[in-house]
Amino acid sequence: MESIVIIGNGIAGVTAARHIRKLAKAQAKKITIVSSETEYFFSRTALMYVYLGHMKFDHLKPYENSFWEKNKINLIKDHVTKVDPKKKKLLLEKGDDIDYDTLILATGSKPNMFGWPGQELKGVQGLVSKQDLDNLELYAPNNNTCKRAVIVGGGLIGIELCEMLRSREIPVTFLVREDSFWNGVLPSGDSAMINEHIQEHHIDLRLGVNLGEILEDKNGQVRAVTIKETGEEIPCNFVGLTAGVTPNIDFLKGSGIDMGKGVKVNRYLETNIANVYAIGDCAEQHKPIGHRRPVEAVWYTGRMMGETVAQTICGNKTKYNPGHWFNSAKFLDIEYQTYGWVFNERHKNEEEQHFHWRHNNEKICMTIACDKETRQFLGINSLGIRLRHELFDLWLTENRTIDYVIAHLKDANFDPEFYGHYESDIIEKYNMEFGTDIRPKKKSWKRILQLRS
């Protein structure tokens, strides 16, 4: 019986296991998942809702505990200390060694640590794992234990952690080295609105500053941080290090598996060693796919890689093809969606033109990118208006123009019936800036229903 071992029980590894079992009905395949984080798979993107009190941790498990035995997927809670591809063997910290025929590396990410003095202190951590959630409850359970928290790093995990702490009325200082929140990704108009929103939520946003060092109290716990540029000391009991993540692959050193920032893979997610694959956050494409980064720490791409590698392992060799870029997030209570590519001012090329609309009173805005010459639609950012993924995916495939997108925005609106709708205002501003006379098209329910079916 072929033995398939998957290291990591996140979305990538578990998706691979599920699809291999589904595809391998008539094939004898033993599937084993090894993870030292938790006994069972959980939805990592929902960790914050446990701390917020909206869910219990058990609610994060998409499958009943009996699911794994029923589907003949063996689970081992242990830490892999070494991979020996020559012997096709894994060394475990506590249990017996494991032999494999096929190995899938799905070990995910870990928080970036840039050698800050004091980064190893108690009360200093990221927010990636179940253990991070447990430690957050230990060091920042309320505003009596934690008088102030400092969050370092202006990205999605950073603002998520700010929201979590503020939900328990813990004062938060947010250190962002850029001169505007997440402006390495967001265009200036989108980023500026989020700056305002952060401050309106009583978060002490410090832009253009870096962490100097983390200071220790007599018990080995954090007591303060310093600002590198000014030397200012900020007293705190908790420090969240959220300056990005990096692939969790240190245990593979010396294995012979080719690595860069992550585990190097080709379009079939194969490594340089036969029958060893890498998927999810730990995988690094030799050549980026389009504008995508070589390492993609994104939930849905991990799922897609799991589905893809399952096809190949079950005899249908399949290239990883993630399609058009999309993503979504939440900046406090503002929902963010992006489809296609909307580069910030530093990264967009001369051929790219932006149209930006912002509501006069509410925290709602939209940025649409197009080609200056052809007016081909390139991408859209929407903050505060929900949009239909399937329509933008179709419009990108059909190479529609920005004029077409603007005229059919009503089709793309996914907000509930009694939400405000802003298409008329958006079209009016677009006509003024672009010298057009676009009129809104009637909502095409027939097209939407076709897409749904």
Coordinates of C-alpha atoms in Angstrom, one line a residue:
M1 CA 0.0 0.0 0.0
E2 CA 1.4 3.4 -1.0
S3 CA 2.1 5.6 2.0
I4 CA 1.4 9.3 1.6
V5 CA 2.6 11.5 4.5
I6 CA 1.6 15.2 4.8
I7 CA 3.4 17.4 7.2
G8 CA 1.0 20.1 8.4
N9 CA -2.7 20.1 9.0
G10 CA -3.6 23.5 7.7
I11 CA -5.9 24.2 4.8
A12 CA -3.3 23.1 2.2
G13 CA -2.4 19.8 3.8
V14 CA -5.9 18.8 4.8
T15 CA -7.3 19.7 1.4
A16 CA -4.7 17.5 -0.2
A17 CA -5.6 14.6 2.1
R18 CA -9.3 14.9 1.5
H19 CA -9.0 15.1 -2.3
I20 CA -6.5 12.2 -2.5
R21 CA -8.9 10.1 -0.5
K22 CA -11.8 11.1 -2.8
L23 CA -9.8 10.5 -6.0
A24 CA -8.1 7.2 -4.8
K25 CA -11.3 5.2 -4.2
A26 CA -10.0 2.2 -6.1
Q27 CA -6.4 2.7 -5.2
A28 CA -4.7 1.5 -2.0
K29 CA -3.3 4.6 -0.4
K30 CA -2.5 5.1 3.3
I31 CA -2.8 8.8 4.2
T32 CA -1.1 10.2 7.3
I33 CA -1.1 13.9 8.5
V34 CA 1.5 14.9 11.0
S35 CA 1.2 18.2 13.0
S36 CA 2.5 19.4 16.3
E37 CA 0.1 22.4 16.5
T38 CA -3.3 20.8 17.1
E39 CA -4.9 17.3 17.1
Y40 CA -7.5 18.4 14.5
F41 CA -7.6 20.8 11.6
F42 CA -9.2 24.2 12.3
S43 CA -10.0 27.3 10.3
R44 CA -7.0 29.5 11.0
T45 CA -8.6 32.6 9.5
A46 CA -11.3 32.5 12.3
L47 CA -8.8 32.5 15.2
M48 CA -9.6 36.1 16.1
Y49 CA -13.3 35.3 16.6
V50 CA -12.5 33.0 19.5
Y51 CA -10.7 35.9 21.3
L52 CA -13.5 38.3 20.4
G53 CA -16.0 35.9 22.0
H54 CA -18.0 35.2 18.9
M55 CA -17.0 31.6 18.7
K56 CA -15.5 28.8 20.8
F57 CA -12.4 27.0 19.5
D58 CA -14.4 23.8 18.8
H59 CA -16.5 25.9 16.4
L60 CA -13.4 26.4 14.2
K61 CA -13.2 22.7 13.4
P62 CA -15.0 22.2 10.0
Y63 CA -15.3 18.4 10.4
E64 CA -16.4 16.2 13.3
N65 CA -13.7 14.3 15.0
S66 CA -15.0 11.1 13.5
F67 CA -14.5 12.4 10.0
W68 CA -10.8 11.4 9.9
E69 CA -11.2 7.8 10.9
K70 CA -14.3 7.5 8.7
N71 CA -12.2 8.7 5.7
K72 CA -9.2 6.6 6.7
I73 CA -6.9 9.6 7.3
N74 CA -4.5 8.9 10.1
L75 CA -3.6 11.9 12.4
I76 CA -0.4 12.1 14.4
K77 CA 0.2 15.0 16.8
D78 CA 4.0 15.3 16.9
H79 CA 6.8 17.5 15.7
V80 CA 8.9 16.5 12.7
T81 CA 12.6 17.2 13.5
K82 CA 14.2 15.9 10.3
V83 CA 13.3 14.7 6.8
D84 CA 15.6 12.1 5.2
P85 CA 14.6 11.8 1.5
K86 CA 17.2 9.2 0.8
K87 CA 15.7 6.8 3.2
K88 CA 12.2 8.2 2.7
K89 CA 11.8 8.7 6.5
L90 CA 10.6 11.3 8.9
L91 CA 12.1 11.7 12.4
L92 CA 9.6 12.7 15.1
E93 CA 10.3 14.4 18.4
K94 CA 8.3 12.0 20.5
G95 CA 7.0 9.1 18.5
D96 CA 8.5 6.5 16.2
D97 CA 10.0 7.4 12.8
I98 CA 7.7 7.3 9.8
D99 CA 8.4 5.8 6.4
Y100 CA 6.7 7.3 3.3
D101 CA 6.5 6.7 -0.4
T102 CA 5.2 10.2 -1.2
L103 CA 5.8 13.3 1.0
I104 CA 3.8 16.5 0.9
L105 CA 5.2 19.5 2.8
A106 CA 2.4 21.8 4.0
T107 CA 4.1 23.4 7.0
G108 CA 2.7 26.9 6.6
S109 CA 4.3 30.1 8.0
K110 CA 5.7 31.6 11.1
P111 CA 5.9 35.2 12.2
N112 CA 8.9 37.2 11.0
M113 CA 11.5 37.9 13.7
F114 CA 14.1 40.5 12.7
G115 CA 16.4 40.1 15.7
W116 CA 14.9 42.8 17.8
P117 CA 16.4 42.9 21.3
G118 CA 13.9 41.3 23.7
Q119 CA 11.8 39.5 21.0
E120 CA 12.1 36.2 23.0
L121 CA 10.5 37.7 26.2
K122 CA 7.2 36.5 27.7
G123 CA 4.3 38.4 26.3
V124 CA 6.0 38.9 22.9
Q125 CA 4.5 36.9 20.0
G126 CA 2.8 36.8 16.6
L127 CA -0.7 35.6 15.7
V128 CA -0.4 32.6 13.5
S129 CA -1.0 29.4 15.6
K130 CA -3.3 28.0 18.2
Q131 CA -0.5 28.4 20.7
D132 CA -0.4 32.1 19.9
L133 CA -4.1 32.3 20.7
D134 CA -3.5 30.5 24.0
N135 CA -0.7 32.9 24.9
L136 CA -2.8 35.9 24.0
E137 CA -5.3 34.8 26.6
L138 CA -2.4 34.4 29.1
Y139 CA -0.7 37.7 28.6
A140 CA -3.6 39.9 27.4
P141 CA -6.8 38.5 28.9
N142 CA -8.2 41.9 29.9
N143 CA -7.2 45.5 30.6
N144 CA -6.3 44.8 34.3
T145 CA -3.6 42.3 33.3
C146 CA -2.5 44.2 30.2
K147 CA -2.4 48.0 30.7
R148 CA -1.2 48.6 27.1
A149 CA -0.3 46.5 24.1
V150 CA 2.1 47.5 21.2
I151 CA 1.6 46.0 17.8
V152 CA 4.5 46.1 15.3
G153 CA 3.8 45.8 11.6
G154 CA 1.2 47.5 9.4
G155 CA -0.4 44.6 7.6
L156 CA -3.5 42.4 7.9
I157 CA -2.5 40.5 11.0
G158 CA -1.5 43.7 12.7
I159 CA -4.8 45.4 12.3
E160 CA -6.6 42.2 13.2
L161 CA -4.7 42.0 16.5
C162 CA -5.5 45.6 17.2
E163 CA -9.2 44.9 16.8
M164 CA -9.0 41.9 19.1
L165 CA -7.3 43.8 21.9
R166 CA -9.5 46.8 21.6
S167 CA -12.5 44.5 22.0
R168 CA -11.4 44.0 25.6
E169 CA -10.7 47.7 26.0
I170 CA -6.9 47.2 26.1
P171 CA -5.2 50.4 24.9
V172 CA -3.2 49.7 21.8
T173 CA -0.2 51.5 20.1
F174 CA 0.2 50.5 16.5
L175 CA 3.8 50.9 15.1
V176 CA 3.8 51.1 11.2
R177 CA 7.2 51.7 9.5
E178 CA 5.5 53.0 6.3
D179 CA 4.1 56.5 6.1
S180 CA 0.6 55.2 5.7
F181 CA -1.1 51.9 6.6
W182 CA -0.4 49.0 4.2
N183 CA 0.6 51.4 1.5
G184 CA 3.0 48.8 0.1
V185 CA -0.2 47.3 -1.2
L186 CA -3.0 49.9 -1.1
P187 CA -3.1 53.0 -3.3
S188 CA -2.8 56.2 -1.4
G189 CA -6.6 57.0 -1.3
D190 CA -7.5 53.6 0.1
S191 CA -4.7 53.7 2.6
A192 CA -5.5 57.2 3.8
M193 CA -9.1 56.3 4.6
I194 CA -7.9 53.3 6.6
N195 CA -5.5 55.5 8.6
E196 CA -8.5 57.7 9.6
H197 CA -10.6 54.6 10.5
I198 CA -7.9 53.2 12.7
Q199 CA -7.6 56.4 14.7
E200 CA -11.3 56.7 15.0
H201 CA -11.3 53.3 16.8
H202 CA -9.0 54.8 19.5
I203 CA -5.9 53.1 18.3
D204 CA -2.7 55.1 18.8
L205 CA -1.4 54.8 15.2
R206 CA 2.3 55.8 14.8
L207 CA 3.3 56.0 11.1
G208 CA 6.9 56.1 9.8
V209 CA 8.4 54.6 12.9
N210 CA 10.4 51.4 13.7
L211 CA 10.6 49.2 16.8
G212 CA 13.9 49.8 18.6
E213 CA 14.0 47.2 21.4
I214 CA 11.7 45.4 23.8
L215 CA 12.5 46.0 27.4
E216 CA 12.3 43.3 30.2
D217 CA 10.8 43.4 33.7
K218 CA 12.2 41.4 36.6
N219 CA 10.1 38.4 35.7
G220 CA 11.3 38.1 32.1
Q221 CA 8.2 39.6 30.7
V222 CA 7.9 42.7 28.5
R223 CA 7.6 46.0 30.3
A224 CA 8.1 48.5 27.5
V225 CA 9.3 49.1 23.9
T226 CA 11.4 51.9 22.5
I227 CA 10.9 53.8 19.2
K228 CA 14.1 53.5 17.1
E229 CA 14.0 56.9 15.6
T230 CA 13.3 58.9 18.8
G231 CA 14.2 56.6 21.7
E232 CA 10.7 57.2 23.1
E233 CA 9.8 54.5 25.7
I234 CA 6.2 53.1 25.6
P235 CA 5.2 51.1 28.7
C236 CA 3.3 47.9 27.7
N237 CA 2.6 44.3 28.9
F238 CA 2.2 42.7 25.5
V239 CA 3.9 43.1 22.1
G240 CA 2.4 41.7 18.9
L241 CA 5.0 41.1 16.2
T242 CA 3.1 41.2 13.0
A243 CA 5.7 42.3 10.4
G244 CA 4.8 39.6 8.0
V245 CA 5.4 35.9 7.9
T246 CA 8.0 33.6 6.5
P247 CA 7.8 29.9 5.4
N248 CA 8.2 27.4 8.3
I249 CA 11.0 25.3 6.8
D250 CA 13.9 25.4 9.2
F251 CA 13.6 21.7 10.0
L252 CA 14.4 20.9 6.3
K253 CA 18.0 22.2 6.4
G254 CA 20.4 19.5 5.4
S255 CA 17.7 17.4 3.8
G256 CA 18.8 18.1 0.2
I257 CA 15.4 19.6 -0.6
D258 CA 16.0 22.8 -2.7
M259 CA 15.0 25.9 -0.7
G260 CA 15.0 29.7 -1.1
K261 CA 12.7 31.7 1.0
G262 CA 10.4 28.7 0.9
V263 CA 10.6 25.2 -0.6
K264 CA 11.3 25.5 -4.3
V265 CA 8.6 24.0 -6.6
N266 CA 7.7 23.9 -10.2
R267 CA 4.2 24.4 -11.7
Y268 CA 3.3 20.9 -10.6
L269 CA 4.3 21.7 -7.0
E270 CA 7.1 19.2 -7.3
T271 CA 10.4 19.8 -5.5
N272 CA 13.8 18.8 -6.8
I273 CA 13.4 15.3 -5.2
A274 CA 11.1 12.8 -6.7
N275 CA 7.8 12.2 -4.9
V276 CA 8.3 15.2 -2.6
Y277 CA 5.9 18.1 -3.0
A278 CA 5.3 21.4 -1.3
I279 CA 2.1 23.3 -1.1
G280 CA 0.6 26.3 0.7
D281 CA 2.5 29.0 2.5
C282 CA 5.8 27.1 2.6
A283 CA 6.0 26.6 -1.2
E284 CA 8.0 29.0 -3.4
Q285 CA 7.5 29.0 -7.2
H286 CA 10.8 29.0 -9.2
K287 CA 9.2 31.7 -11.4
P288 CA 6.3 33.8 -10.2
I289 CA 2.9 33.3 -11.9
G290 CA 2.1 36.6 -13.5
H291 CA 2.1 39.4 -10.9
R292 CA 1.8 36.9 -8.0
R293 CA 4.5 36.6 -5.5
P294 CA 6.7 33.4 -5.5
V295 CA 5.4 32.6 -2.0
E296 CA 1.7 33.2 -1.4
A297 CA 0.6 33.1 2.2
V298 CA -3.1 33.1 1.3
W299 CA -5.9 30.8 2.4
Y300 CA -7.5 30.1 -0.9
T301 CA -4.2 29.5 -2.8
G302 CA -3.3 26.9 -0.2
R303 CA -6.6 25.2 -0.8
M304 CA -6.1 25.3 -4.6
M305 CA -2.6 23.8 -4.2
G306 CA -4.0 21.0 -2.1
E307 CA -6.5 20.2 -4.8
T308 CA -3.9 20.4 -7.5
V309 CA -1.3 18.1 -5.9
A310 CA -4.0 15.5 -5.1
Q311 CA -4.8 15.2 -8.9
T312 CA -1.1 14.7 -9.7
I313 CA -0.6 12.1 -6.9
C314 CA -3.6 10.2 -8.1
G315 CA -2.4 9.9 -11.7
N316 CA -3.8 13.1 -13.4
K317 CA -0.7 15.3 -13.5
T318 CA -2.0 18.8 -13.2
K319 CA -0.4 22.3 -13.2
Y320 CA -1.1 24.8 -10.5
N321 CA -3.2 27.5 -12.1
P322 CA -4.6 30.0 -9.6
G323 CA -6.4 32.2 -12.1
H324 CA -7.1 35.8 -11.5
W325 CA -5.8 37.3 -8.3
F326 CA -8.4 38.0 -5.6
N327 CA -8.4 38.5 -1.9
S328 CA -10.6 39.8 0.9
A329 CA -10.0 41.1 4.4
K330 CA -11.5 43.3 7.1
F331 CA -10.0 46.5 8.4
L332 CA -11.9 46.7 11.8
D333 CA -15.5 47.0 10.5
I334 CA -14.6 47.9 6.9
E335 CA -14.8 44.9 4.5
Y336 CA -12.1 44.9 1.8
Q337 CA -12.1 43.0 -1.5
T338 CA -9.7 43.1 -4.4
Y339 CA -10.0 41.5 -7.9
G340 CA -7.3 41.6 -10.5
W341 CA -4.4 44.0 -9.9
V342 CA -4.5 47.5 -8.4
F343 CA -1.0 48.5 -7.7
N344 CA 0.0 51.3 -5.3
E345 CA 1.7 54.4 -6.7
R346 CA 5.2 53.0 -6.2
H347 CA 4.6 49.8 -8.1
K348 CA 2.2 50.7 -10.9
N349 CA 3.7 51.1 -14.3
E350 CA 3.2 54.1 -16.7
E351 CA 0.5 52.3 -18.6
E352 CA -1.7 51.9 -15.6
Q353 CA -4.3 54.5 -14.7
H354 CA -6.5 54.7 -11.6
F355 CA -10.0 56.0 -10.9
H356 CA -10.7 56.6 -7.2
W357 CA -14.0 57.4 -5.6
R358 CA -14.7 58.0 -2.0
H359 CA -18.0 58.7 -0.2
N360 CA -18.2 62.2 1.3
N361 CA -19.3 61.1 4.8
E362 CA -19.0 57.3 5.2
K363 CA -15.9 55.2 5.2
I364 CA -16.5 53.7 1.7
C365 CA -14.3 54.0 -1.3
M366 CA -13.3 52.2 -4.5
T367 CA -10.2 52.3 -6.7
I368 CA -10.3 50.8 -10.3
A369 CA -7.3 50.3 -12.5
C370 CA -7.2 50.3 -16.2
D371 CA -4.8 50.5 -19.1
K372 CA -4.4 54.2 -20.2
E373 CA -4.4 53.5 -23.9
T374 CA -6.9 50.6 -24.3
R375 CA -8.9 51.3 -21.2
Q376 CA -8.9 47.6 -20.5
F377 CA -10.0 46.8 -16.9
L378 CA -7.1 45.6 -14.8
G379 CA -8.5 45.4 -11.3
I380 CA -10.6 46.9 -8.5
N381 CA -10.3 47.6 -4.8
S382 CA -13.5 48.0 -2.9
L383 CA -13.7 49.1 0.7
G384 CA -17.2 49.1 2.3
I385 CA -19.1 47.7 -0.7
R386 CA -19.5 44.0 -1.2
L387 CA -18.9 42.8 -4.8
R388 CA -19.6 39.5 -6.7
H389 CA -16.4 37.5 -7.2
E390 CA -17.8 35.6 -10.2
L391 CA -18.6 38.7 -12.2
F392 CA -15.2 40.3 -11.8
D393 CA -13.5 37.0 -12.6
L394 CA -15.5 36.9 -15.8
W395 CA -14.9 40.5 -16.7
L396 CA -11.2 40.0 -16.3
T397 CA -11.3 36.9 -18.5
E398 CA -13.3 38.7 -21.1
N399 CA -10.9 41.7 -21.1
R400 CA -13.7 44.2 -20.5
T401 CA -13.0 47.9 -20.5
I402 CA -13.3 50.1 -17.4
D403 CA -16.2 51.8 -19.1
Y404 CA -18.1 48.5 -19.2
V405 CA -17.3 47.8 -15.6
I406 CA -18.5 51.2 -14.5
A407 CA -21.7 50.9 -16.4
H408 CA -22.5 47.5 -14.9
L409 CA -21.5 48.1 -11.3
K410 CA -25.0 47.3 -10.2
D411 CA -24.6 43.8 -11.5
A412 CA -21.6 43.4 -9.3
N413 CA -23.1 44.8 -6.1
F414 CA -23.6 42.0 -3.5
D415 CA -24.8 44.1 -0.6
P416 CA -28.1 43.2 1.0
E417 CA -31.3 44.9 -0.2
F418 CA -31.5 47.6 2.5
Y419 CA -27.8 48.7 2.3
G420 CA -26.9 52.0 0.7
H421 CA -26.0 51.8 -3.0
Y422 CA -23.6 54.3 -4.5
E423 CA -23.3 53.4 -8.2
S424 CA -24.9 56.7 -9.4
D425 CA -22.3 58.8 -7.4
I426 CA -19.5 56.6 -8.7
I427 CA -20.6 56.9 -12.3
E428 CA -21.1 60.7 -12.0
K429 CA -17.5 61.2 -10.8
Y430 CA -16.1 58.8 -13.4
N431 CA -17.9 60.8 -16.2
M432 CA -16.4 64.0 -14.9
E433 CA -12.8 62.7 -14.7
F434 CA -12.8 60.6 -17.9
G435 CA -14.9 62.8 -20.1
T436 CA -17.5 60.1 -20.7
D437 CA -21.2 60.0 -20.7
I438 CA -21.8 56.5 -19.2
R439 CA -25.3 55.7 -18.0
P440 CA -25.9 52.9 -15.5
K441 CA -27.2 49.7 -17.1
K442 CA -30.3 48.0 -15.6
K443 CA -29.4 45.1 -13.3
S444 CA -29.1 41.9 -15.3
W445 CA -30.5 39.2 -13.1
K446 CA -30.4 36.8 -15.9
R447 CA -26.6 37.1 -16.2
I448 CA -26.2 36.8 -12.4
L449 CA -28.4 33.7 -12.2
Q450 CA -26.4 32.1 -15.1
L451 CA -23.2 32.6 -13.2
R452 CA -24.7 31.2 -10.0
S453 CA -25.8 28.0 -11.8

